[in-house]
Structure formats: C-alpha cells, structure tokens
Amino acid sequence: MTNRSPHVPTAARRPARSLFTVLLAAVLPLLSALLVAVAAPPASAASLTEVTAFGSNPSNLRMHLYVPDIVRERPAVLVAVHYCTGSGPAFHSGTQFASLADRYGFIVVYPSATRSGNCFDVSSPQALRRDGGSDPVGIRSMVAHVQQRYGADPGRIFVTGASSGAMMTNVLLGNYPNVFAAGAAFMGVPHSCFATTDGSGWNSACANGTIDRTPQEWGALVRAAYPGHTGPRPRMQIWHGTEDSTLRHPNFVEQIDQWTDVHGVSRTPAYTDRPQPDRTRTRYGATGSRAPVEAISVQGAGHTLPTSGMAADAVAFFGLDDTTPPPDPGPGPCRIGWTTSAWNTGLTATVTITNTGTVPVNGWALAFTLPAGQTITSGWGAGYSPAGGAVTARNVAYNGTLAAGASTQIGFQATHTGNTARPASFTLNGGPCSTT
C-alpha cells in the first residue's frame, strides 16, 4: 500500500524528487522545534535499545525501548509515536519524554514506521478496527511485551504522538480502550478522519480540515473500532497550533467533538484558562487536571508541536509526575513468581508460590484477578475457579502443604483478546504476597 506523508498532501503524479523536497520542507520546522526544545538530560547510564520478536507485528514495525536507571515498582508505560519521515530514535532524541522518564521512573516505548515516508497507517480499514492488522496491532504487541518483561501496571499505559503519531494516538485510544488509560495528541486528527478506500495513505479533505461531522458521528466511529467494549474510555489531551497548514486547526475542534461524545460529556467547557499567553486551555466533563478531555490551542503555532515544556504538560495530564511512592503492602507470608508465554489469542502462565513465612501452610488458596479478556481453558497443579475475572487457585492433594521456605509450581493455559499482562496483585489464604 502506498502511504504518503500526513505532513504534505501530494498528488500521485508528482515526481519522487519533488515529493521528497516538499515533504522535507514541511518536516524541517518540526524537527527544528523539537531539537531546540530539548534540555540537556541528567547524567544517566540508561540508553535506547532495540527490541525484536516482541509479538504479532503484521506491518514490520521496529521497536525501541527506553528504561531509565531507576524504574518505579510496577512502572507506567508511555508509547511515544513519531511524525512522518521520523523514527523512534529520532523522537527519543528530539523530545523530552526520556528525560521525564528519568525523573519519574516510567518506561517509554518508541515505535518506528517502516513504510514509505515513515508514516503510520491511520487510513486503511485494517488499521481502524481492533486487531484488524497493520500498525496498531504491532504497537499493541510492544505494550504487551513491556508488561510481561517489566511487570508494568496495566492501569497506567499511555500514548502520545506528533502529527502522524498524533493520528495514531487517536486510533490506538479508539481501537484499544481497555489498554490505554489516556493519550495526548500533538497536531492530530480524529479517529477514522484519515480513512481511505483506494489504498492511499493521504486524505486531503481531512488534512485540510474540511471534514465536518457531528459529535455523535465522530463518536460512532470510535465505538465502531471496538464494538464489544463496555468499560471506561481513555482520557484525551488535544494540542494544535492555530496556524498549522499541514493538518489544519479545524481538526482540533473535530477531535474535541469526537472525544466529548465518546465520554458522554458536554461540548461546553467546564473550565477555561490561559496557562500561557499563547495558549487557551479548555476542559470538558470536569474542571480539574484529570478531566476526561482537555484541549490546548496554541495561538500562532504551525506544524511544530510539541515545543519546550509541552511534553511535561502531557506527562502531568497522565499523572506520571506524581513522585509519591506507591504504598508498600509489606512482604506478606508468600512470594509469587509469574511468567507468561503468549501467542496470537492464547497464553501459558507458570506460577511459582513460595511460603516466605516461618510456619508451614497446610492447605492454600491463591487469589488473583485476570486482566479483561483472559479466560483459563486448562490448568495443572491447582483447581481454578472461575475461569476468568477474580480467580482462586486451590491446592491439589500432592502440594497442599508448603513448609517454611518451600515452593510449589502451578500453571494454566488461557485464551486472550490482546491483553496478556499478569494480575496486578495476589493473596494467599487472604494475606498479601510479594511478587518477582
């Protein structure tokens, strides 16, 4: 599929040299702004690393990962999605998200598009529905990999992006509302605005801001991406420059229409202020900093966001700037080791239960809550009930007694609908367990 840059609308007949020249002219201001915006990061031994074989990846995206030197327990994950002509490493070096990760202890995933122009697919029918294929599936696999490898908190997964990455932010929040808690889109368009049926990756009507739908129509497109979803929806922060000539400012208004309808909140702002002289901020559905929808219009700005300080504002909207350590549940009488091997729609979990107390355990019941979409189909070493949700695994005859310091291993096979994370917490006979 030919996918043209969402920075510059170009007719199919334009010669390749002309396309590259115009594309470069459009992206240079953005690159310049990003590079100027970055302050020198604090000294750190952490570095960007590439991860391969991270799971289903139908469009052959590349994955780069930034894990700071100090990571909080059950860390949050931020997916940071680059602009057209960019890459994950370029977005890492050209924005402040990695230095903010150093400060607050979260992990950053940087996907890289590999198609012509290095734009993400936000236009094909496959990309605009849950698990339909293309780039969103690969990015979802990256998140699952980090959750499994680093024990990330499934309730604190976020996404942000600029231009093509902002479009993808809208798409991911619509396709995977049970994965992402919130998003921040810098210079994007609504979910499904860029949809095409001719194989092209460029939609001039959307880019020029001439697609005007009702909030209900925009909201219906998000709901159609995952018709079975009945849970809460991700919060959304929207940024746009009033002088953006690549993805024009009316798309800012259409995104507000879409996400206020998705959240079922009034289109009338609950709060309006000017945090800086060139910015007008409106909040919908609530007045506080964690409103369901927050929108910031930047007067006089072109296709150059985020600029200095905006990444920190996005991180604050996510709540990732909270430096209060999570409560320590204490070591408890047990320790749980959990490893997962996942594929397509299935997974195998291996669970090691260790009695860390000073007296034997005679008969045990391990309680945990499986993430939504996981259903146990068979198991060993324990009896499991029910098959999903809040599960209790009870000992069988041969492993009912755990001496002090002893361990036993159990496991199960399950199906899943995309979320392969492990449970957030465990109790053994009602007492909290530590995890490894």
Coordinates of C-alpha atoms in Angstrom, one line a residue:
M1 CA 0.0 0.0 0.0
T2 CA 1.3 3.5 -0.9
N3 CA 1.3 5.7 2.2
R4 CA 2.0 9.3 1.7
S5 CA 3.1 11.6 4.5
P6 CA 0.5 13.3 6.6
H7 CA 2.7 16.3 6.5
V8 CA 2.2 17.2 2.9
P9 CA -0.7 16.4 0.6
T10 CA 0.8 15.4 -2.8
A11 CA -0.8 14.3 -6.0
A12 CA 0.1 10.8 -7.1
R13 CA 1.6 12.1 -10.3
R14 CA 4.2 14.3 -8.5
P15 CA 7.8 13.1 -9.2
A16 CA 9.6 11.4 -6.3
R17 CA 12.2 14.1 -6.1
S18 CA 9.5 16.8 -5.8
L19 CA 7.7 14.7 -3.1
F20 CA 10.8 14.4 -1.0
T21 CA 11.6 18.1 -1.4
V22 CA 8.2 19.2 -0.3
L23 CA 8.0 16.6 2.5
L24 CA 11.3 17.7 3.9
A25 CA 10.3 21.4 3.7
A26 CA 7.2 20.6 5.8
V27 CA 9.0 18.5 8.4
L28 CA 12.1 20.7 9.0
P29 CA 10.3 23.2 11.2
L30 CA 9.0 20.4 13.4
L31 CA 12.5 18.9 13.7
S32 CA 14.0 22.2 14.4
A33 CA 11.4 23.0 17.1
L34 CA 11.9 19.6 18.7
L35 CA 15.6 19.9 18.9
V36 CA 15.5 23.4 20.3
A37 CA 13.0 22.2 22.9
V38 CA 15.2 19.6 24.5
A39 CA 17.1 20.5 27.6
A40 CA 20.3 18.6 28.4
P41 CA 19.2 15.4 30.2
P42 CA 20.7 14.5 33.6
A43 CA 23.6 12.1 33.6
S44 CA 22.2 8.6 33.1
A45 CA 23.6 5.2 32.1
A46 CA 20.2 4.3 30.5
S47 CA 20.2 4.1 26.8
L48 CA 17.7 3.4 24.0
T49 CA 17.7 -0.2 22.9
E50 CA 16.0 -2.0 20.0
V51 CA 13.7 -5.0 20.8
T52 CA 12.9 -7.6 18.2
A53 CA 10.5 -10.5 18.2
F54 CA 8.1 -8.7 20.6
G55 CA 4.9 -10.4 19.2
S56 CA 2.5 -10.1 16.4
N57 CA 3.7 -7.3 14.0
P58 CA 1.9 -7.5 10.7
S59 CA 3.5 -4.4 9.3
N60 CA 7.1 -5.0 10.4
L61 CA 7.3 -2.0 12.7
R62 CA 10.6 -1.6 14.7
M63 CA 10.5 -1.2 18.5
H64 CA 12.9 0.9 20.6
L65 CA 12.7 0.9 24.4
Y66 CA 13.9 3.4 27.0
V67 CA 14.1 2.0 30.5
P68 CA 15.6 4.6 33.0
D69 CA 18.2 3.7 35.6
I70 CA 15.6 3.9 38.3
V71 CA 12.2 2.4 37.5
R72 CA 9.3 2.5 39.9
E73 CA 7.7 -0.7 41.1
R74 CA 5.0 -1.8 38.6
P75 CA 6.0 1.1 36.3
A76 CA 3.8 3.0 34.0
V77 CA 4.5 2.8 30.2
L78 CA 4.3 5.6 27.7
V79 CA 4.2 4.9 24.0
A80 CA 5.7 7.9 22.1
V81 CA 4.9 7.8 18.4
H82 CA 6.9 9.8 15.9
Y83 CA 5.9 12.1 13.0
C84 CA 6.2 11.3 9.2
T85 CA 9.8 11.0 8.0
G86 CA 10.8 10.3 11.6
S87 CA 11.8 7.3 13.6
G88 CA 11.6 6.1 17.2
P89 CA 15.2 7.0 17.9
A90 CA 14.6 10.5 16.4
F91 CA 11.6 11.0 18.6
H92 CA 13.6 9.8 21.6
S93 CA 16.4 12.3 21.0
G94 CA 14.2 15.1 19.8
T95 CA 11.6 15.2 22.7
Q96 CA 11.7 15.4 26.4
F97 CA 9.9 12.2 27.2
A98 CA 13.1 10.2 28.1
S99 CA 14.4 12.8 30.5
L100 CA 10.9 12.9 32.1
A101 CA 11.1 9.1 32.4
D102 CA 14.4 9.5 34.2
R103 CA 12.7 11.9 36.6
Y104 CA 9.6 9.9 37.3
G105 CA 10.5 6.3 36.7
F106 CA 8.3 5.2 33.8
I107 CA 9.2 3.3 30.7
V108 CA 9.0 4.7 27.2
V109 CA 8.3 2.7 24.0
Y110 CA 9.3 4.3 20.7
P111 CA 7.7 2.5 17.6
S112 CA 9.2 3.2 14.2
A113 CA 7.2 3.1 11.0
T114 CA 8.9 1.3 8.1
R115 CA 6.7 2.1 5.1
S116 CA 7.5 4.8 2.5
G117 CA 7.8 8.2 4.1
N118 CA 7.9 6.6 7.6
C119 CA 4.3 7.5 8.2
F120 CA 2.0 5.3 10.4
D121 CA -1.0 3.6 8.9
V122 CA -4.1 5.5 10.1
S123 CA -6.1 5.2 6.9
S124 CA -6.6 1.6 6.0
P125 CA -9.7 -0.4 7.1
Q126 CA -7.3 -2.8 8.9
A127 CA -5.8 0.0 11.0
L128 CA -9.1 1.4 12.1
R129 CA -10.5 -1.6 13.9
R130 CA -9.4 -3.5 16.9
D131 CA -6.9 -6.3 16.0
G132 CA -7.7 -5.7 12.3
G133 CA -4.0 -5.8 11.4
S134 CA -1.4 -3.2 10.3
D135 CA 0.5 -0.8 12.7
P136 CA -1.9 -0.7 15.7
V137 CA -1.5 -4.4 16.2
G138 CA 2.3 -4.2 16.3
I139 CA 2.2 -1.3 18.8
R140 CA -0.2 -3.3 21.0
S141 CA 2.3 -6.1 20.9
M142 CA 5.0 -3.8 22.1
V143 CA 3.0 -2.8 25.1
A144 CA 2.2 -6.4 25.9
H145 CA 5.9 -7.2 25.7
V146 CA 6.8 -4.5 28.2
Q147 CA 4.0 -5.5 30.5
Q148 CA 5.3 -9.1 30.6
R149 CA 9.0 -8.2 30.8
Y150 CA 8.9 -5.4 33.4
G151 CA 5.6 -6.1 35.3
A152 CA 4.2 -2.8 34.2
D153 CA 1.0 -1.6 35.7
P154 CA -1.9 -2.4 33.3
G155 CA -3.8 0.6 34.6
R156 CA -1.1 3.1 33.7
I157 CA -0.4 2.6 30.0
F158 CA -0.4 5.9 28.0
V159 CA 0.3 7.0 24.4
T160 CA 1.4 10.3 22.9
G161 CA 2.5 11.4 19.4
A162 CA 3.1 14.2 17.0
S163 CA 1.5 14.6 13.5
S164 CA 1.3 11.1 12.1
G165 CA 1.9 9.9 15.7
A166 CA -0.9 12.1 17.0
M167 CA -3.2 10.5 14.4
M168 CA -2.1 7.1 15.7
T169 CA -2.7 8.2 19.3
N170 CA -6.4 8.8 18.3
V171 CA -6.5 5.4 16.6
L172 CA -5.0 3.5 19.5
L173 CA -7.3 5.0 22.0
G174 CA -10.3 4.0 19.9
N175 CA -9.0 0.5 19.0
Y176 CA -7.7 -0.4 22.5
P177 CA -9.7 1.5 25.1
N178 CA -9.1 -1.3 27.6
V179 CA -5.3 -1.0 27.2
F180 CA -4.6 2.8 27.3
A181 CA -5.6 4.9 30.2
A182 CA -5.1 8.3 28.4
G183 CA -3.5 9.9 25.3
A184 CA -2.0 13.2 24.3
A185 CA -2.2 14.1 20.6
F186 CA 0.0 16.9 19.2
M187 CA -1.3 18.1 15.8
G188 CA -3.6 15.1 15.1
V189 CA -6.9 14.4 13.5
P190 CA -9.9 12.4 14.8
H191 CA -10.1 8.6 14.7
S192 CA -11.1 7.5 11.2
C193 CA -10.8 11.0 9.7
F194 CA -7.9 9.9 7.5
A195 CA -9.8 6.8 6.3
T196 CA -9.4 5.9 2.6
T197 CA -10.6 3.1 0.4
D198 CA -8.3 3.5 -2.6
G199 CA -5.1 2.3 -0.9
S200 CA -3.8 5.8 -0.4
G201 CA -2.4 6.9 2.9
W202 CA -3.3 10.5 2.4
N203 CA -6.7 12.2 2.8
S204 CA -6.6 15.8 1.7
A205 CA -10.1 16.6 2.9
C206 CA -9.2 15.6 6.4
A207 CA -5.8 17.2 6.4
N208 CA -7.3 20.5 5.2
G209 CA -10.0 20.4 8.0
T210 CA -12.9 20.2 5.6
I211 CA -14.5 17.1 7.1
D212 CA -17.1 18.3 9.5
R213 CA -19.2 15.7 11.3
T214 CA -21.4 15.9 14.3
P215 CA -20.0 14.8 17.7
Q216 CA -22.3 11.8 17.5
E217 CA -21.0 10.8 14.1
W218 CA -17.4 11.1 15.2
G219 CA -18.1 9.2 18.4
A220 CA -19.8 6.4 16.5
L221 CA -16.5 5.9 14.5
V222 CA -14.6 5.3 17.7
R223 CA -17.2 2.9 19.1
A224 CA -17.2 1.0 15.8
A225 CA -13.5 0.3 16.2
Y226 CA -14.2 -2.0 19.1
P227 CA -18.0 -2.7 19.2
G228 CA -17.7 -5.0 22.1
H229 CA -16.2 -2.6 24.6
T230 CA -18.4 -1.6 27.5
G231 CA -15.9 -0.3 30.0
P232 CA -14.4 3.2 30.6
R233 CA -12.8 5.2 27.9
P234 CA -9.3 6.7 27.9
R235 CA -8.9 10.4 28.8
M236 CA -7.7 12.6 25.9
Q237 CA -5.5 15.7 25.8
I238 CA -5.5 17.5 22.4
W239 CA -2.9 20.1 21.2
H240 CA -3.0 22.1 18.0
G241 CA -1.5 25.3 16.5
T242 CA -3.8 27.8 15.0
E243 CA -1.5 28.3 12.0
D244 CA -0.9 24.7 11.2
S245 CA -1.0 24.5 7.4
T246 CA -0.3 20.7 7.2
L247 CA -3.1 19.3 9.4
R248 CA -5.3 22.4 9.8
H249 CA -6.7 23.7 13.0
P250 CA -10.4 22.7 12.4
N251 CA -9.2 19.1 13.2
F252 CA -8.6 20.4 16.7
V253 CA -12.3 21.2 17.0
E254 CA -13.4 17.9 15.4
Q255 CA -11.2 15.9 17.9
I256 CA -13.0 17.7 20.8
D257 CA -16.3 16.8 19.2
Q258 CA -15.3 13.2 19.0
W259 CA -13.9 12.6 22.4
T260 CA -16.5 14.6 24.3
D261 CA -19.1 12.4 22.7
V262 CA -17.2 9.2 23.4
H263 CA -17.1 10.2 27.1
G264 CA -20.7 11.4 27.1
V265 CA -19.8 14.8 28.4
S266 CA -21.0 18.3 27.4
R267 CA -19.3 20.0 24.5
T268 CA -19.5 23.2 26.6
P269 CA -16.2 23.7 28.5
A270 CA -16.4 23.1 32.2
Y271 CA -13.2 25.1 32.7
T272 CA -11.3 27.6 30.5
D273 CA -8.0 29.3 31.2
R274 CA -4.8 30.7 29.6
P275 CA -1.8 28.8 31.2
Q276 CA 0.5 30.8 29.0
P277 CA -0.2 34.0 26.9
D278 CA -0.3 32.0 23.6
R279 CA -2.4 29.1 24.9
T280 CA -6.1 28.6 25.5
R281 CA -7.0 25.6 27.5
T282 CA -10.4 24.1 27.9
R283 CA -11.6 21.1 29.9
Y284 CA -14.7 19.0 29.3
G285 CA -16.6 16.9 31.8
A286 CA -14.6 18.1 34.8
T287 CA -12.6 21.2 35.9
G288 CA -9.5 19.5 37.3
S289 CA -6.2 18.5 35.7
R290 CA -7.5 14.9 35.1
A291 CA -10.6 15.9 33.1
P292 CA -11.9 13.4 30.6
V293 CA -11.0 15.7 27.7
E294 CA -8.5 18.6 27.8
A295 CA -7.7 20.7 24.8
I296 CA -5.0 23.3 24.3
S297 CA -5.0 25.7 21.3
V298 CA -1.6 27.4 20.7
Q299 CA -2.0 30.8 19.1
G300 CA 0.3 31.4 16.1
A301 CA 1.9 28.0 16.2
G302 CA 2.3 26.0 13.0
H303 CA 3.1 22.3 12.5
T304 CA 5.8 22.4 15.1
L305 CA 4.5 20.8 18.3
P306 CA 5.5 19.7 20.9
T307 CA 7.7 22.6 21.9
S308 CA 9.5 23.2 25.2
G309 CA 7.5 22.2 28.3
M310 CA 4.6 20.6 26.4
A311 CA 5.9 17.0 27.0
A312 CA 5.9 17.8 30.7
D313 CA 2.3 19.1 30.5
A314 CA 1.3 15.8 28.8
V315 CA 3.0 13.8 31.4
A316 CA 1.2 15.8 34.1
F317 CA -2.1 15.1 32.4
F318 CA -1.3 11.4 32.6
G319 CA -0.5 11.7 36.3
L320 CA 3.1 10.4 35.7
D321 CA 4.6 13.3 37.5
D322 CA 3.4 12.0 40.9
T323 CA 6.5 11.3 42.9
T324 CA 4.7 9.8 45.8
P325 CA 5.8 6.2 46.1
P326 CA 3.1 3.6 45.9
P327 CA 2.1 2.1 49.2
D328 CA 4.2 -0.8 50.3
P329 CA 2.0 -3.8 51.1
G330 CA 4.8 -5.4 53.0
P331 CA 6.4 -8.7 52.3
G332 CA 3.4 -10.8 53.3
P333 CA 3.6 -14.6 54.0
C334 CA 4.3 -15.5 50.4
R335 CA 6.1 -14.6 47.2
I336 CA 4.7 -15.2 43.7
G337 CA 6.8 -15.6 40.6
W338 CA 4.8 -15.4 37.3
T339 CA 6.0 -15.9 33.7
T340 CA 3.9 -15.8 30.6
S341 CA 4.4 -17.2 27.2
A342 CA 1.9 -15.7 24.7
W343 CA 0.9 -16.2 21.1
N344 CA -1.9 -14.9 18.9
T345 CA -5.0 -15.5 21.1
G346 CA -3.5 -17.8 23.7
L347 CA -1.0 -17.9 26.5
T348 CA 0.5 -20.2 29.1
A349 CA 1.2 -18.9 32.6
T350 CA 3.6 -20.5 35.0
V351 CA 3.2 -19.5 38.7
T352 CA 5.7 -20.2 41.5
I353 CA 4.3 -20.0 45.0
T354 CA 6.8 -19.6 47.8
N355 CA 6.0 -19.7 51.5
T356 CA 8.1 -16.9 53.0
G357 CA 6.7 -17.3 56.5
T358 CA 8.2 -19.2 59.4
V359 CA 5.5 -21.9 59.8
P360 CA 4.1 -24.4 57.3
V361 CA 1.0 -23.7 55.2
N362 CA -1.5 -26.6 55.3
G363 CA -3.9 -26.1 52.5
W364 CA -3.8 -22.9 50.4
A365 CA -5.9 -20.8 48.1
L366 CA -4.2 -18.2 45.8
A367 CA -6.4 -15.4 44.7
F368 CA -5.8 -13.0 41.8
T369 CA -7.7 -11.1 39.1
L370 CA -7.0 -11.9 35.5
P371 CA -7.0 -8.9 33.1
A372 CA -10.1 -8.5 31.0
G373 CA -10.2 -10.9 28.0
Q374 CA -8.2 -13.7 29.6
T375 CA -10.1 -17.0 30.2
I376 CA -8.5 -20.1 31.6
T377 CA -9.1 -23.2 29.5
S378 CA -7.0 -25.8 31.4
G379 CA -4.6 -25.9 34.3
W380 CA -2.2 -28.0 36.4
G381 CA -1.1 -28.1 40.0
A382 CA -4.3 -26.5 41.3
G383 CA -8.0 -26.2 40.8
Y384 CA -9.1 -22.9 39.2
S385 CA -12.5 -21.2 39.7
P386 CA -13.9 -19.3 38.0
A387 CA -12.2 -19.3 34.6
G388 CA -11.9 -15.5 34.4
G389 CA -12.1 -12.3 36.4
A390 CA -11.4 -12.9 40.2
V391 CA -9.9 -16.3 40.2
T392 CA -9.0 -18.6 43.1
A393 CA -6.4 -21.4 42.6
R394 CA -6.7 -24.1 45.3
N395 CA -4.1 -26.7 46.0
V396 CA -4.5 -30.3 44.9
A397 CA -3.6 -33.4 47.1
Y398 CA 0.1 -33.5 46.4
N399 CA 1.0 -29.9 47.1
G400 CA -1.3 -28.9 49.9
T401 CA 1.4 -28.5 52.4
L402 CA 4.1 -25.8 51.9
A403 CA 6.9 -25.9 54.5
A404 CA 8.5 -22.6 55.6
G405 CA 10.7 -21.5 52.7
A406 CA 9.3 -24.2 50.3
S407 CA 7.8 -23.5 46.9
T408 CA 5.4 -25.2 44.5
Q409 CA 4.8 -24.5 40.8
I410 CA 1.4 -24.4 39.2
G411 CA 0.2 -23.1 35.8
F412 CA -2.6 -22.8 33.3
Q413 CA -3.4 -22.2 29.6
A414 CA -5.8 -19.4 28.7
T415 CA -7.2 -17.5 25.7
H416 CA -6.9 -13.8 25.5
T417 CA -8.2 -10.9 23.4
G418 CA -5.0 -8.9 23.3
N419 CA -4.1 -8.2 26.9
T420 CA -1.6 -10.8 28.1
A421 CA -0.5 -9.0 31.2
R422 CA -0.2 -10.8 34.5
P423 CA -2.5 -10.0 37.5
A424 CA -1.7 -6.9 39.5
S425 CA -1.7 -8.5 42.9
F426 CA -2.0 -11.8 44.8
T427 CA -3.2 -13.1 48.1
L428 CA -2.5 -16.5 49.7
N429 CA -5.2 -17.6 52.2
G430 CA -6.2 -13.9 52.4
G431 CA -2.7 -12.5 53.1
P432 CA -0.9 -10.3 50.5
C433 CA 2.0 -11.7 48.5
S434 CA 5.1 -10.0 47.2
T435 CA 5.9 -10.6 43.5
T436 CA 9.0 -11.2 41.5

